[in-house]
Amino acid sequence: MLAGCGAEDVANCAALRRSAPEKALEHCNRAVESRLVWSTKKAQARVDRGALHSDRGDWGAAIADFTRAIDSGKLAPRILVAAYYDRGSARLQKGELDAGIEDLDEAIRLDPLYADAFANLALAWRMKGQLEQSLAEANAALKITPRHARALLQRGATYLVQADVARALADLDEAIRLEPGLQAAWNVRGLLRRATRDWDRALADFDQAVKLGPRDAGALRNRASVLVLKRDFDHALIDLDASLKLDPRSTEALLRRAAIYGERGDLNRMRADQNAAAALQQATK
């Protein structure tokens, strides 16, 4: 009887998120669309479906689901906090920084010990160029949870922007030690090592970043940049081609690839990439 009332779809919507995300999405869709699922269960299903959309990088769909769930007024307090956090995080990824900060602030108002929200605020304020505020948010997260790997990552990344290499490296090393699967920490440490001209260790960090996030176009571009410095143009081209399949509007990748074609005397391909990059830059003005 419970299965007939949509309980199975509601349960599997969340339970299968990691092991079988496509199946989970099917269950979420049925739970959200079913007339037999209502009130708190339907709102919960929207939050779970929003999380699945976030996993896929579909930020607009994720934000829409989180918004419907929040606006329903049917979420339990603990889930409401998570919905504000998740929507705020999705908004940061979509470039909606002020709206993202507003949501993360609301999550913290509802739960002042929400270290994850402070860590994401550190990211948001760095993206806005307010580095001292970014450090303050990361430190707030670390005061609550001293071994918070993502807060260490965010603080390390901000130290790197400030050119405080020693403190940045210490935080990034500790973040990776605490959470070896934290892909962004490997990527940022690679950027630090590239900046200090430690090409081999930078390449090793970017290798791990790509291994953990094979669809991260930025990590592929970063690895290509080091391969170019090491004059390994063949592998750099492989990475740039892969990154452009994932992010065709990357002027950085186009210009890096154009430079390689220029080195090789392939002037037609060089000009084609340069023209494509120029067109993208013009379109964003």
C-alpha atoms as one frame of an Amber mdcrd trajectory, in Angstrom:
protein
   0.000   0.000   0.000   2.813   2.419   0.813   4.470   1.754  -2.536   1.179
   2.479  -4.234   1.050   5.852  -2.489   4.413   6.905  -3.933   6.528   6.077
  -0.871   8.924   3.953  -2.948   9.558   6.825  -5.350  10.111   9.274  -2.500
  12.582   6.924  -0.790  14.526   5.985  -3.934  14.661   9.601  -5.080  17.253
  10.161  -2.334  18.610   6.646  -1.751  19.828   6.080  -5.328  21.452   9.515
  -5.791  25.037   8.213  -5.673  24.691   4.629  -6.871  22.198   5.090  -9.729
  21.528   8.798 -10.408  19.483   8.228 -13.575  17.170   5.834 -11.739  17.009
   8.274  -8.834  15.916  11.026 -11.212  13.128   8.815 -12.580  11.861   8.199
  -9.048  12.123  11.919  -8.217  10.145  12.868 -11.318   7.393  10.429 -10.444
   7.291  11.606  -6.831   7.068  15.261  -7.845   4.411  14.634 -10.493   2.295
  12.139  -8.545  -0.992  13.268  -7.011  -0.483  10.604  -4.348   2.635  12.349
  -3.009   1.882  15.620  -1.276   2.820  18.076   1.448   6.203  17.465   3.113
   6.975  14.406   0.977   6.574  16.295  -2.301   8.651  19.201  -0.995  11.356
  16.754   0.117  11.311  15.117  -3.340  11.878  18.527  -4.939  14.936  19.097
  -2.721  16.286  15.656  -3.604  15.674  16.253  -7.312  17.372  19.629  -7.031
  20.419  17.881  -5.579  20.458  15.507  -8.560  20.281  18.460 -10.965  23.201
  20.055  -9.085  25.230  16.860  -9.437  24.698  17.130 -13.212  25.643  20.813
 -13.323  22.101  21.793 -14.348  22.039  24.799 -12.057  18.874  26.412 -13.433
  16.787  23.270 -12.895  18.319  22.797  -9.442  17.491  26.360  -8.388  13.917
  25.969  -9.660  13.378  22.826  -7.568  14.924  24.274  -4.428  12.821  27.419
  -4.843   9.557  25.481  -5.224  10.434  23.424  -2.143  11.315  26.478  -0.036
   8.266  28.439  -1.162   5.953  25.523  -0.360   6.394  26.146   3.360   6.253
  22.383   3.858   9.896  21.564   4.582  10.986  20.344   7.991  13.393  22.820
   9.655  16.490  20.680   9.049  15.625  20.206   5.375  14.803  23.902   4.960
  18.329  24.797   6.077  19.777  22.352   3.554  17.544  23.727   0.787  18.784
  27.284   1.370  22.374  26.013   1.423  21.905  23.977  -1.753  20.168  26.811
  -3.595  22.823  29.272  -2.503  25.583  26.932  -3.676  23.842  26.444  -7.047
  23.470  30.187  -7.437  27.200  30.665  -6.872  27.909  28.112  -9.599  25.528
  29.983 -11.921  27.325  33.262 -11.202  24.466  34.749  -9.156  26.768  35.788
  -6.339  24.560  38.199  -4.407  21.585  35.826  -4.447  23.859  32.952  -3.438
  25.247  34.906  -0.513  21.713  35.811   0.598  20.720  32.132   0.641  23.858
  31.038   2.495  23.341  33.804   5.058  19.785  32.540   5.579  21.058  28.980
   6.076  23.419  30.296   8.765  20.657  32.359  10.383  18.640  29.155  10.708
  21.671  27.122  11.822  24.529  29.296  13.159  26.850  26.267  13.354  26.525
  25.342   9.663  30.234  25.183   8.789  29.604  24.158   5.169  27.657  27.369
   4.576  30.499  29.477   5.990  32.934  27.641   3.686  30.807  28.441   0.643
  30.511  32.057   1.735  34.321  32.155   1.711  34.170  31.095  -1.937  31.477
  33.670  -2.747  33.316  36.608  -1.204  36.551  35.638  -2.960  34.650  35.522
  -6.260  33.475  39.077  -5.489  37.076  40.111  -4.806  36.534  40.763  -1.096
  39.425  38.714   0.222  39.378  39.725   3.876  35.693  38.832   4.108  36.484
  35.522   2.412  39.150  34.762   5.035  36.749  35.715   7.833  34.111  33.255
   6.565  36.655  30.446   6.184  37.963  31.085   9.687  34.387  31.018  11.030
  33.909  27.572   9.464  37.193  26.362  10.929  36.271  27.669  14.376  33.185
  25.440  14.248  34.945  22.468  12.605  38.753  22.760  12.810  39.308  19.843
  10.410  36.931  21.156   7.747  38.694  20.290   4.475  36.637  22.560   2.226
  37.093  25.544   4.525  40.842  24.926   4.422  40.618  24.752   0.638  38.783
  28.069   0.465  41.173  29.771   2.868  44.146  28.355   0.977  42.732  29.580
  -2.331  42.264  33.064  -0.885  45.799  33.088   0.499  46.980  32.139  -2.997
  45.164  35.137  -4.501  46.916  37.265  -1.874  50.255  35.702  -2.938  50.764
  34.281   0.558  52.240  31.078  -0.843  53.406  29.496   2.414  50.041  29.730
   4.162  48.196  28.744   0.999  50.302  25.607   0.603  49.888  24.658   4.267
  46.087  24.881   4.029  45.906  23.028   0.711  48.206  20.247   1.928  46.049
  19.796   5.019  42.819  19.844   3.003  44.148  17.073   0.768  45.419  15.084
   3.744  41.997  15.272   5.394  39.993  14.614   2.225  42.072  13.097  -0.602
  39.033  13.018  -2.870  38.553  16.802  -2.718  39.174  17.466  -6.396  39.250
  21.258  -6.199  42.076  21.169  -3.635  44.328  19.284  -6.069  43.453  21.774
  -8.789  44.202  24.829  -6.636  47.450  23.329  -5.339  48.391  22.723  -8.964
  47.809  26.415  -9.667  50.040  27.306  -6.722  52.809  25.034  -7.945  52.472
  26.357 -11.475  52.797  29.901 -10.091  56.011  28.906  -8.284  57.331  27.231
 -11.471  57.299  23.763  -9.888  56.173  22.210 -13.160  56.499  18.518 -12.286
  54.544  18.693  -9.048  52.004  21.023 -10.664  51.483  18.428 -13.389  51.076
  15.669 -10.792  48.415  17.726  -8.981  46.526  18.459 -12.185  46.729  14.775
 -13.133  44.955  13.934  -9.887  42.434  16.759 -10.373  41.547  15.390 -13.828
  41.379  11.838 -12.493  38.911  12.902  -9.797  36.971  15.230 -12.136  37.331
  14.026 -15.727  34.597  16.432 -16.862  36.208  19.473 -15.249  37.151  21.599
 -18.258  39.150  23.969 -16.061  41.368  21.195 -14.708  42.004  19.975 -18.260
  42.969  23.505 -19.332  45.258  23.855 -16.338  47.021  20.582 -17.081  47.412
  21.631 -20.706  49.041  24.889 -19.599  51.769  22.967 -17.753  52.205  20.500
 -20.609  52.812  23.492 -22.895  55.454  24.819 -20.506  57.092  21.387 -20.632
  56.707  21.519 -24.464  54.603  18.371 -24.523  52.344  19.758 -27.231  50.761
  16.445 -28.244  49.257  15.803 -24.818  48.417  19.485 -24.343  46.328  19.369
 -27.516  44.494  16.277 -26.275  43.568  18.094 -23.064  42.549  21.290 -24.862
  40.380  19.388 -27.335  38.684  17.575 -24.443  38.173  20.812 -22.511  36.595
  22.516 -25.525  34.122  19.668 -25.947  33.023  20.326 -22.370  33.252  24.120
 -22.558  33.197  25.292 -26.196  33.092  28.970 -25.166  36.467  28.987 -23.413
  38.595  31.695 -25.020  41.507  30.565 -22.837  41.477  27.073 -24.352  41.082
  28.424 -27.884  44.006  30.804 -27.502  46.218  28.160 -25.899  45.441  25.784
 -28.744  46.069  28.549 -31.295  49.500  29.140 -29.760  50.374  25.447 -30.135
  49.239  25.468 -33.762  51.403  28.562 -34.282  54.423  26.802 -32.778  53.860
  23.986 -35.246  53.373  26.254 -38.247  49.723  25.228 -38.701  48.626  28.774
 -39.497  45.137  27.947 -40.778  44.130  26.236 -37.533  45.867  28.933 -35.501
  43.860  31.687 -37.214  40.621  29.706 -36.923  41.025  29.412 -33.140  42.112
  33.039 -32.817  39.058  34.186 -34.786  36.747  31.986 -32.709  38.220  33.422
 -29.499  37.873  36.986 -30.811  34.234  36.376 -31.718  33.499  35.062 -28.222
  35.248  38.020 -26.616  33.279  40.436 -28.802  29.999  38.719 -27.930  30.595
  39.234 -24.211  31.250  42.986 -24.487
